[in-house]
PDB file of C-alpha atoms in Angstrom:
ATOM      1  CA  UNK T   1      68.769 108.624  92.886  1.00  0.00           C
ATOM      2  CA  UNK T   2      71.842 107.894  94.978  1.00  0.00           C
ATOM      3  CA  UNK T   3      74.512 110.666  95.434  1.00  0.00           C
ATOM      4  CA  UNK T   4      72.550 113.046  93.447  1.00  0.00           C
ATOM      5  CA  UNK T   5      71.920 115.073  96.540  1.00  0.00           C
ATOM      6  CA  UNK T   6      74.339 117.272  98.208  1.00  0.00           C
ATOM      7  CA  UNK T   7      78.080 117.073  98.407  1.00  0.00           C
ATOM      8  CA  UNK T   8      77.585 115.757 102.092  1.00  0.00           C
ATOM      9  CA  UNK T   9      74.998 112.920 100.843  1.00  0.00           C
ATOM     10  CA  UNK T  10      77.735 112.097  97.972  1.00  0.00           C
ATOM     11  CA  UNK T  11      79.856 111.399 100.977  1.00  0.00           C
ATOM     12  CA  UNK T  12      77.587 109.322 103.006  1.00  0.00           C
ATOM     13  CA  UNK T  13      77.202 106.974  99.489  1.00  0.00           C
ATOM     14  CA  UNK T  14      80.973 106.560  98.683  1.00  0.00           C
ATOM     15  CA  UNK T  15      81.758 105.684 102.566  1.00  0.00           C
ATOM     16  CA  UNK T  16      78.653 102.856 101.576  1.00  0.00           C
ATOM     17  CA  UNK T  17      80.938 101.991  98.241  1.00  0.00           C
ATOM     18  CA  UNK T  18      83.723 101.835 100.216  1.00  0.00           C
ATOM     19  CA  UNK T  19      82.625  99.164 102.703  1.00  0.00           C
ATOM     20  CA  UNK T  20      80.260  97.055 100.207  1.00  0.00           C
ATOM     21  CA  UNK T  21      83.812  96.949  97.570  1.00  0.00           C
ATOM     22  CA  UNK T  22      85.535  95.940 100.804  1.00  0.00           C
ATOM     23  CA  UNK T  23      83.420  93.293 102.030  1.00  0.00           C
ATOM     24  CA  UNK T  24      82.583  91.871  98.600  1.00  0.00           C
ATOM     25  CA  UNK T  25      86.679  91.709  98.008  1.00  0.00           C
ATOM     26  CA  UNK T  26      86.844  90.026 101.370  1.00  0.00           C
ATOM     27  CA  UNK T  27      84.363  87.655 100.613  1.00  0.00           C
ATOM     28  CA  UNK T  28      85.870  86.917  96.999  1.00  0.00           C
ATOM     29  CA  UNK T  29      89.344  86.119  98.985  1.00  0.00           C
ATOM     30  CA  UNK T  30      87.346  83.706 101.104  1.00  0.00           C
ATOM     31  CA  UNK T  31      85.733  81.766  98.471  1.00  0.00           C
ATOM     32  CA  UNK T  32      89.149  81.496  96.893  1.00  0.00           C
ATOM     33  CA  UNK T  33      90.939  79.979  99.659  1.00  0.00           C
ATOM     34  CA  UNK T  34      88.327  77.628 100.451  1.00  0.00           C
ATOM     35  CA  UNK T  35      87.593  76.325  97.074  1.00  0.00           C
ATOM     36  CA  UNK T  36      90.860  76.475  95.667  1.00  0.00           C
ATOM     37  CA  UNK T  37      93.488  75.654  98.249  1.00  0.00           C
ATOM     38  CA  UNK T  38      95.436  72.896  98.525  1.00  0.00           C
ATOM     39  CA  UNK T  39      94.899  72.148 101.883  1.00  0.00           C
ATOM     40  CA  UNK T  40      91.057  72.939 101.710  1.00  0.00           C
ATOM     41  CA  UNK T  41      88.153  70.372 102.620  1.00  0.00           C
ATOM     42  CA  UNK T  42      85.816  71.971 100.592  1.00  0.00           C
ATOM     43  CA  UNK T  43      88.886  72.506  97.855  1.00  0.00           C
ATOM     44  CA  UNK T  44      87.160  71.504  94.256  1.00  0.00           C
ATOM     45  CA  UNK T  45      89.515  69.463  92.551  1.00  0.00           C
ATOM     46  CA  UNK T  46      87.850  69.672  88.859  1.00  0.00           C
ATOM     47  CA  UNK T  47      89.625  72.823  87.407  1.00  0.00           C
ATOM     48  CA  UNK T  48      86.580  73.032  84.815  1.00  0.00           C
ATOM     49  CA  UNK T  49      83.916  72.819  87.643  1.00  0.00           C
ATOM     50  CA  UNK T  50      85.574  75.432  89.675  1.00  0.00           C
ATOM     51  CA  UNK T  51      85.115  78.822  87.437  1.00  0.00           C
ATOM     52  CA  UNK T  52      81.111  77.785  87.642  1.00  0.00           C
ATOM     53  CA  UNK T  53      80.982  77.023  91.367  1.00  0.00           C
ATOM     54  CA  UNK T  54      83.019  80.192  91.856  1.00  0.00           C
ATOM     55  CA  UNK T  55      81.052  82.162  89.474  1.00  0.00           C
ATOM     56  CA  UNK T  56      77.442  81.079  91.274  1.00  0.00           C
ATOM     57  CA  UNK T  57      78.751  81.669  94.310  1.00  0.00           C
ATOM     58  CA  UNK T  58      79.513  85.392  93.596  1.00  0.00           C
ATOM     59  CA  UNK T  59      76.892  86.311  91.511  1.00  0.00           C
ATOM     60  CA  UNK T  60      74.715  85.254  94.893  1.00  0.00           C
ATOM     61  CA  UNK T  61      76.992  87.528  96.759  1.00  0.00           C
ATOM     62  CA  UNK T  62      76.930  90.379  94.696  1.00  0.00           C
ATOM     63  CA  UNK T  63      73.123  90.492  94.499  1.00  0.00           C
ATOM     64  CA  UNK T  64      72.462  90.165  98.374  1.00  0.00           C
ATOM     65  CA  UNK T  65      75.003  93.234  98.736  1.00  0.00           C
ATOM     66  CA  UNK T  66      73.406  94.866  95.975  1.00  0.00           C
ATOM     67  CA  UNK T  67      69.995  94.621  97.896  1.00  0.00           C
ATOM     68  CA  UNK T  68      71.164  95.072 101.312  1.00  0.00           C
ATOM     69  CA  UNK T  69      70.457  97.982 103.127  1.00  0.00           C
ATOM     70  CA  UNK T  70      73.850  99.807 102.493  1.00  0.00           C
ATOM     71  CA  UNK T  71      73.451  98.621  98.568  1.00  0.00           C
ATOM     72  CA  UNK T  72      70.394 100.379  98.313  1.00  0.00           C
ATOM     73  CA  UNK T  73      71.294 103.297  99.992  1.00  0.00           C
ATOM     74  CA  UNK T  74      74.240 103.746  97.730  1.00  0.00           C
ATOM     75  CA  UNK T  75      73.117 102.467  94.683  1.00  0.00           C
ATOM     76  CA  UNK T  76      75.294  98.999  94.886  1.00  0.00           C
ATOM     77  CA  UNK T  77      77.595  99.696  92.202  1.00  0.00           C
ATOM     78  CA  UNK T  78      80.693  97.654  93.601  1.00  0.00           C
ATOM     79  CA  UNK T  79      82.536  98.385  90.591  1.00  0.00           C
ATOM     80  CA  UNK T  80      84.166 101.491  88.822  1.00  0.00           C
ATOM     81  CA  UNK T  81      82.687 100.070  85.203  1.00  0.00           C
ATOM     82  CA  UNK T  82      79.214 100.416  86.487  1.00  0.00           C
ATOM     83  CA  UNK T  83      79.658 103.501  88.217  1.00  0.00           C
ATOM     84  CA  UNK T  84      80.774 105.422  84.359  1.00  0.00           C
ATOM     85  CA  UNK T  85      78.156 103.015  82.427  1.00  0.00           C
ATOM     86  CA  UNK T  86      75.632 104.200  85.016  1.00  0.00           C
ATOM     87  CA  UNK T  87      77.097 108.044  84.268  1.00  0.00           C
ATOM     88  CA  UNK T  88      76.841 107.401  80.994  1.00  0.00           C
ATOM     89  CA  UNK T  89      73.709 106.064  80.719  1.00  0.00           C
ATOM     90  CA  UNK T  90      72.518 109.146  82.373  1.00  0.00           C
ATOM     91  CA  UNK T  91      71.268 107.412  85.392  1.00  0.00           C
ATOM     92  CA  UNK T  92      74.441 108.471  87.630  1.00  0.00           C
ATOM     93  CA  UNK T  93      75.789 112.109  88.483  1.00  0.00           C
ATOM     94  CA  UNK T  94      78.840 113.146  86.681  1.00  0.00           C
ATOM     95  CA  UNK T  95      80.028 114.707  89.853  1.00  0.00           C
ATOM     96  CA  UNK T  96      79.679 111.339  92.009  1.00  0.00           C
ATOM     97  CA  UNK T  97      81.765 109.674  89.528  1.00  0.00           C
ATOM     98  CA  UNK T  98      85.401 110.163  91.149  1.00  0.00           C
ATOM     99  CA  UNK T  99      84.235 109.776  94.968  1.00  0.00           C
ATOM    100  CA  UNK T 100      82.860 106.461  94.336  1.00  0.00           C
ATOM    101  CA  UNK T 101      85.739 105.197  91.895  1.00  0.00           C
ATOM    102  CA  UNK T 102      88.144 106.561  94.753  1.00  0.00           C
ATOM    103  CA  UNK T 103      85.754 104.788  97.378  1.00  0.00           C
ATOM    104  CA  UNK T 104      85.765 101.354  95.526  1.00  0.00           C
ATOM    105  CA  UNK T 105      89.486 101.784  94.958  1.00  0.00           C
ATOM    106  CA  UNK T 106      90.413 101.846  98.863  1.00  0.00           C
ATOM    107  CA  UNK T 107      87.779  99.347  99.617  1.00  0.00           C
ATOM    108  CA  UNK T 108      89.282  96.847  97.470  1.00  0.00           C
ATOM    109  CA  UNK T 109      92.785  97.486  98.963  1.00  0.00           C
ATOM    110  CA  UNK T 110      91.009  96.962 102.339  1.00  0.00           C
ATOM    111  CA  UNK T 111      88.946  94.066 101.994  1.00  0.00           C
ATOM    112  CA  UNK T 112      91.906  92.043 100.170  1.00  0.00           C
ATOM    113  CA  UNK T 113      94.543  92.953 103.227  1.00  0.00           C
ATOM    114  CA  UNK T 114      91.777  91.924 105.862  1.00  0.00           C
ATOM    115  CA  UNK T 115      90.951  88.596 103.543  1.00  0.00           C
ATOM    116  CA  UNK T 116      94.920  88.187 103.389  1.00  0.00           C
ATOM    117  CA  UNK T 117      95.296  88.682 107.265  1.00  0.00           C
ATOM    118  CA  UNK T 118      92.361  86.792 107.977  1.00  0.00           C
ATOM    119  CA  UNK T 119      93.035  83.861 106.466  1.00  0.00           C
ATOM    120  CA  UNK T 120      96.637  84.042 106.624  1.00  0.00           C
ATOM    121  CA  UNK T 121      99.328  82.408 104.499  1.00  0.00           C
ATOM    122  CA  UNK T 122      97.282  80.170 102.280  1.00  0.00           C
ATOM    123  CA  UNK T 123      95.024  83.317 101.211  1.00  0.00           C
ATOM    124  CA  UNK T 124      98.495  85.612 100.632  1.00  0.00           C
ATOM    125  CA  UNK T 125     100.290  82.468  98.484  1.00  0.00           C
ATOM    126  CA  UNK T 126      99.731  80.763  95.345  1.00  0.00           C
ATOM    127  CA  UNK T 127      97.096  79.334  94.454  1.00  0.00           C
ATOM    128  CA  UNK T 128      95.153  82.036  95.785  1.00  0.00           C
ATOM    129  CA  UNK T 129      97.278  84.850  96.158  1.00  0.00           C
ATOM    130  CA  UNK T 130      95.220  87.219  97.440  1.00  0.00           C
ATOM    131  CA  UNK T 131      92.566  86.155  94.728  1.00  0.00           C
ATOM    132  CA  UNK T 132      94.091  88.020  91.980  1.00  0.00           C
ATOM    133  CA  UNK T 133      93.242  86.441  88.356  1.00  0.00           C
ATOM    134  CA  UNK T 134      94.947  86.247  85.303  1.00  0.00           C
ATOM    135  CA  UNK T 135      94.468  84.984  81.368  1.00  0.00           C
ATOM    136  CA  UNK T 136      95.228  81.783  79.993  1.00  0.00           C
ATOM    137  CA  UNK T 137      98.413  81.687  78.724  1.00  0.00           C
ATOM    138  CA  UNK T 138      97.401  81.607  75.057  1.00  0.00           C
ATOM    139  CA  UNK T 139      95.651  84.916  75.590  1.00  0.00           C
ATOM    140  CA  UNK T 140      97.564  87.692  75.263  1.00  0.00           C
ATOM    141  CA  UNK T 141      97.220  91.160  76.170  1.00  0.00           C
ATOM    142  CA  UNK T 142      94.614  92.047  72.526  1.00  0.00           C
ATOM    143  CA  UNK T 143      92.278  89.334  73.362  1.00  0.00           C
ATOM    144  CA  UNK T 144      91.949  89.612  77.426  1.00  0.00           C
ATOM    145  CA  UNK T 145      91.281  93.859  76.419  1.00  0.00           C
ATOM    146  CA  UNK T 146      88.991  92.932  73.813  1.00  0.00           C
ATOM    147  CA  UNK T 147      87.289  89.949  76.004  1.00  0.00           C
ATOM    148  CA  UNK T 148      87.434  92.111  78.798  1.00  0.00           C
ATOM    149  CA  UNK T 149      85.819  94.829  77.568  1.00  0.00           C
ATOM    150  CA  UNK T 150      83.010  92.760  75.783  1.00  0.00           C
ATOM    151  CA  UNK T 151      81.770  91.821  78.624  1.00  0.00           C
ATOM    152  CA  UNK T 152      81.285  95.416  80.266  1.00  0.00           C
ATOM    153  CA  UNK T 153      79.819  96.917  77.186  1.00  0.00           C
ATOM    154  CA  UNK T 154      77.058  94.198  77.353  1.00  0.00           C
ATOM    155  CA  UNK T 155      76.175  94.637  80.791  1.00  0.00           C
ATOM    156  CA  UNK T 156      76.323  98.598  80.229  1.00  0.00           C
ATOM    157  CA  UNK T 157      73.628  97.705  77.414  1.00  0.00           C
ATOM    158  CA  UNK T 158      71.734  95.240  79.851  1.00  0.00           C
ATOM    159  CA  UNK T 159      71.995  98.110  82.542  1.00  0.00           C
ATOM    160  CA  UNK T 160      69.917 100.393  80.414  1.00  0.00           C
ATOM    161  CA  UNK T 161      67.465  98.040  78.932  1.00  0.00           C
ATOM    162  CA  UNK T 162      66.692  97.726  82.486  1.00  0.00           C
ATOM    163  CA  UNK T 163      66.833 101.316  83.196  1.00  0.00           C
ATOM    164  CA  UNK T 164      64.776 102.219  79.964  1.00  0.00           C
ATOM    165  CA  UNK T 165      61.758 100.122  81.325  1.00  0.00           C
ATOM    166  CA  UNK T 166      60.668 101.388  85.143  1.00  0.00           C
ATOM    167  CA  UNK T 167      58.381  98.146  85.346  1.00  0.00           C
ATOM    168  CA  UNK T 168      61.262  95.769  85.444  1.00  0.00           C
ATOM    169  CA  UNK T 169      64.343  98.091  87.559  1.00  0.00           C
ATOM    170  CA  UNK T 170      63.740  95.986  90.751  1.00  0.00           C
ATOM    171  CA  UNK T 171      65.192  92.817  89.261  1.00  0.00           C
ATOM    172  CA  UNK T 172      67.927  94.344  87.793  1.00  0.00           C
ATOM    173  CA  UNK T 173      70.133  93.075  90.920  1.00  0.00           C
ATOM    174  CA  UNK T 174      69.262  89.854  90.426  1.00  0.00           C
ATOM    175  CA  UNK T 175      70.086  90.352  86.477  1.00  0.00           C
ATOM    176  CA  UNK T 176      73.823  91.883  87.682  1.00  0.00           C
ATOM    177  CA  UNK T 177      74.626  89.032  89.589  1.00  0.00           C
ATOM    178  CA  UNK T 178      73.536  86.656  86.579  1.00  0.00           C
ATOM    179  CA  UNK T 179      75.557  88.459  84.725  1.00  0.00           C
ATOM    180  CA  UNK T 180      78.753  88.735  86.989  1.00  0.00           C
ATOM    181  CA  UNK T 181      78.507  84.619  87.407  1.00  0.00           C
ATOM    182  CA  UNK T 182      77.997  84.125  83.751  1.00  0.00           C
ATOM    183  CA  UNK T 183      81.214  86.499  82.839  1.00  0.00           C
ATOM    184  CA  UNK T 184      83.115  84.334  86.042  1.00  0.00           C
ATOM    185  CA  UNK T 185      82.298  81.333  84.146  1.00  0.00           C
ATOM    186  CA  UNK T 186      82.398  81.631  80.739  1.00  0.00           C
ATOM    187  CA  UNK T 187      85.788  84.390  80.928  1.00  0.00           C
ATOM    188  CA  UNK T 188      87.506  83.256  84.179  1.00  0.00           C
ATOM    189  CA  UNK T 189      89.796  80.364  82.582  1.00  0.00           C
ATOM    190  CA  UNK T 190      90.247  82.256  79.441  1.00  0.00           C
ATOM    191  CA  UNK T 191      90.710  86.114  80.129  1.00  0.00           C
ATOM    192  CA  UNK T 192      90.623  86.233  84.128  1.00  0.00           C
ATOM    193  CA  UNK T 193      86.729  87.529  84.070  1.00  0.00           C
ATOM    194  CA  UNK T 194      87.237  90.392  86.235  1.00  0.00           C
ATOM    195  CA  UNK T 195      85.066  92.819  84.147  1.00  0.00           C
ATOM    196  CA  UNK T 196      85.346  94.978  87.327  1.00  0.00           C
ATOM    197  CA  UNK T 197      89.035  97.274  88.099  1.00  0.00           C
ATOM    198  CA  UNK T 198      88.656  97.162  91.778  1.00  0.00           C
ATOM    199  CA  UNK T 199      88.030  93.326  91.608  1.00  0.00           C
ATOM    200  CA  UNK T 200      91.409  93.372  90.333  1.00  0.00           C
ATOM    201  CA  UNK T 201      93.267  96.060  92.191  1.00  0.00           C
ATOM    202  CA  UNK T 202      93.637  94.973  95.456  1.00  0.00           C
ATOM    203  CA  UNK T 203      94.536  91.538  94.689  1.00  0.00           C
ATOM    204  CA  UNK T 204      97.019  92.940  92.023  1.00  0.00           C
ATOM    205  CA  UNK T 205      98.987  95.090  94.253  1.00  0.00           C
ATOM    206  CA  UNK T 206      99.088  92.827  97.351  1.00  0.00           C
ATOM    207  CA  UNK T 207     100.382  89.597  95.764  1.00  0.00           C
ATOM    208  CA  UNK T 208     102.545  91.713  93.409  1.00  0.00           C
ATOM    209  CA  UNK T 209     100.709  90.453  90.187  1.00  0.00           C
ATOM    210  CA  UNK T 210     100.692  93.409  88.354  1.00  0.00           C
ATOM    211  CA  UNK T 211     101.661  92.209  84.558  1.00  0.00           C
ATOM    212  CA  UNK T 212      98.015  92.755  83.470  1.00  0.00           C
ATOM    213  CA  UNK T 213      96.815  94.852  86.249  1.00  0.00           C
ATOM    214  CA  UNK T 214      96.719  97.978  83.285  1.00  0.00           C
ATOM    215  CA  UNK T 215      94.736  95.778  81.124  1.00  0.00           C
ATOM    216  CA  UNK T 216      91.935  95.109  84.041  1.00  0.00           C
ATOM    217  CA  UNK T 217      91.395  98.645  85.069  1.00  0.00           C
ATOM    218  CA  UNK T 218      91.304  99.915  81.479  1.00  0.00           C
ATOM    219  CA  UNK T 219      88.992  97.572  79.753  1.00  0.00           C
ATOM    220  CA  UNK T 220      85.849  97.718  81.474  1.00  0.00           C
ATOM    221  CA  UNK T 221      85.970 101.345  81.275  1.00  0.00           C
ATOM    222  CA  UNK T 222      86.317 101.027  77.587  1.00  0.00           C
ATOM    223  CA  UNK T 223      83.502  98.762  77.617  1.00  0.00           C
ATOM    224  CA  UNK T 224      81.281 100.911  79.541  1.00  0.00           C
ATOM    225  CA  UNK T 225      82.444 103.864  77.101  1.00  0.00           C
ATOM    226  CA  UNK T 226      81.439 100.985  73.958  1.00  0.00           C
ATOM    227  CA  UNK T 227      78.633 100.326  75.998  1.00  0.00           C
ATOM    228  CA  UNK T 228      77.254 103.703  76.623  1.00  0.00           C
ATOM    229  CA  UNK T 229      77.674 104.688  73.150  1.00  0.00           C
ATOM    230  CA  UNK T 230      75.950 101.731  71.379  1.00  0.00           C
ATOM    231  CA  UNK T 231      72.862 102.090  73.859  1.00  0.00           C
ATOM    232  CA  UNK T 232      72.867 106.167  73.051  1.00  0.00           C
ATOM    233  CA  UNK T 233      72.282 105.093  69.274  1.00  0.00           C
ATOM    234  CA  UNK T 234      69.945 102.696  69.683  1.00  0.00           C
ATOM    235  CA  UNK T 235      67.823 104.480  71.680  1.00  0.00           C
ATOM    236  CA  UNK T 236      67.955 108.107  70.468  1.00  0.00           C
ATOM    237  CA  UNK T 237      65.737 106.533  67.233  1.00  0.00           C
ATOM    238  CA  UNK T 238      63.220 105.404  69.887  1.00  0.00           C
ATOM    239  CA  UNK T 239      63.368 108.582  71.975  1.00  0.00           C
ATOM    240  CA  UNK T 240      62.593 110.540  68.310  1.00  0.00           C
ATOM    241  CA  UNK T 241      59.925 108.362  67.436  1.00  0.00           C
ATOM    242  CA  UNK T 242      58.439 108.701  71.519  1.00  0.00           C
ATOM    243  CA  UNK T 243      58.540 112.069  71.133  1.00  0.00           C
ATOM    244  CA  UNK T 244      56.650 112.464  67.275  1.00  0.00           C
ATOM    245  CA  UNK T 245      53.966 110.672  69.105  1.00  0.00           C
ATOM    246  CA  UNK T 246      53.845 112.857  71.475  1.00  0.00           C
ATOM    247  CA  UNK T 247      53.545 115.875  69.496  1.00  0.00           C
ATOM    248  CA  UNK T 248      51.411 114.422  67.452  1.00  0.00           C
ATOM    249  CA  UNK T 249      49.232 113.583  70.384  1.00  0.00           C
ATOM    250  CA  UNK T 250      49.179 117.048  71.668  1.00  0.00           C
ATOM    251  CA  UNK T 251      48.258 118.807  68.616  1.00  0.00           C
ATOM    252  CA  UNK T 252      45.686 115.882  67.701  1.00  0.00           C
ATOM    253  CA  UNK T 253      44.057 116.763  71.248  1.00  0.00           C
ATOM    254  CA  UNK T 254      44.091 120.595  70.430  1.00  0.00           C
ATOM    255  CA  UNK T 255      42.337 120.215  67.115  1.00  0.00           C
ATOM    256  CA  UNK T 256      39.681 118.820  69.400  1.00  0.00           C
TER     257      UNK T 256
END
């Protein structure tokens, strides 16, 4: 299990956070100012297409750093929602928790400044501005939480339907980037579809977009807290009813 070793190896994992948040932030900034600027060749000019494209594109993104080398290594969590859901869920360390939220914190700060320096004035202006996202204006701050949070509590359930069944764990990257593309999608013109804080937090603080920046960091970790807690009670029945049939087993096979 990743960082379940010593403090050393918890180390070695969050430095893996760190650069995977950074480069996926990076590469969110670089979609952005290609799709969506102005000045673009490959700009989409549909505003409905462009939440789909976008979401597609980073779904594919998220899964390839999920599987590469340093995503396995680490665990690929990208995201400080999936690092508690995964706590919660049992599946993650309690004392990993902070070191990788801290990790994906700083790599998001990192990988937006080199997106912004890379790219340069179109990347650190609107429309893109740095990538950061925001809600409709009809939505206000009660319905981006509540959308917001949605979202993470279902993947926190998909996480340990996944989890629950060793058989089908290897596709579960491919189901997390599914997942991320449909919330981009479906969530991105409506509440912003961040479902992720440190998709958020660099882009926040360097374009000085920080209206809803409280509501993007605390939601998803209210979903994965929703999350955690509706996949405890559904599966404690199961893990009752497992373990009757166990015992029931084991005495059958004494009797015999």
């Amino acid at each position: 299990m990743p960082a379940a070793g010593p403090p050393r190896h918890t180390l070695r994992c969050a430095a893996h956070e760190f650069g995977l948040t950074g480069l996926l932030l990076f590469l969110v900034v670089t979609a952005m100012r290609w799709l969506l600027a102005p000045d673009s060749p490959t700009a989409i000019g549909n505003p409905d297409l462009a939440p789909a494209v976008l979401g597609a594109l980073i779904g594919v993104l998220l899964t390839s750093l999920i599987l590469s080398p340093s995503g396995r290594y680490s665990g690929g969590h990208l995201n400080p929602a999936v690092t508690v859901a995964l706590w919660l869920l049992g599946a993650f360390p309690g004392r990993a928790v902070l070191p990788y939220v801290a990790a994906q914190a700083a790599g998001s700060l990192a990988g937006t400044a080199l997106g912004g320096l890379v790219w340069g004035a179109t990347a650190r202006h609107a429309p893109v501005a740095y990538a950061v996202v925001g809600p409709a204006p009809a939505w206000d701050a009660a319905a981006v939480l509540a959308a917001e949070a949605g979202a993470v509590a279902a993947v926190t359930l998909m996480l340990g339907a996944f989890l629950g069944r060793p058989s089908s764990r290897p596709l579960l990257p491919y189901a997390v980037g599914l997942a991320t593309a449909l919330i981009i999608a479906s969530l991105g013109p409506r509440s912003g579809g961040s479902a992720n804080p440190a998709r958020q937090l660099g882009p926040a603080l360097l374009s000085g977009n920080t209206t809803h920046l409280w509501i993007y960091l605390l939601a998803p970790v209210i979903g994965a807290f929703i999350g955690g807690g509706i996949w405890h009670m559904l599966a404690a029945p199961a893990h009752r009813a497992r373990t009757r049939h166990a015992l029931r087993y084991a005495r059958d096979t004494d009797s015999d």
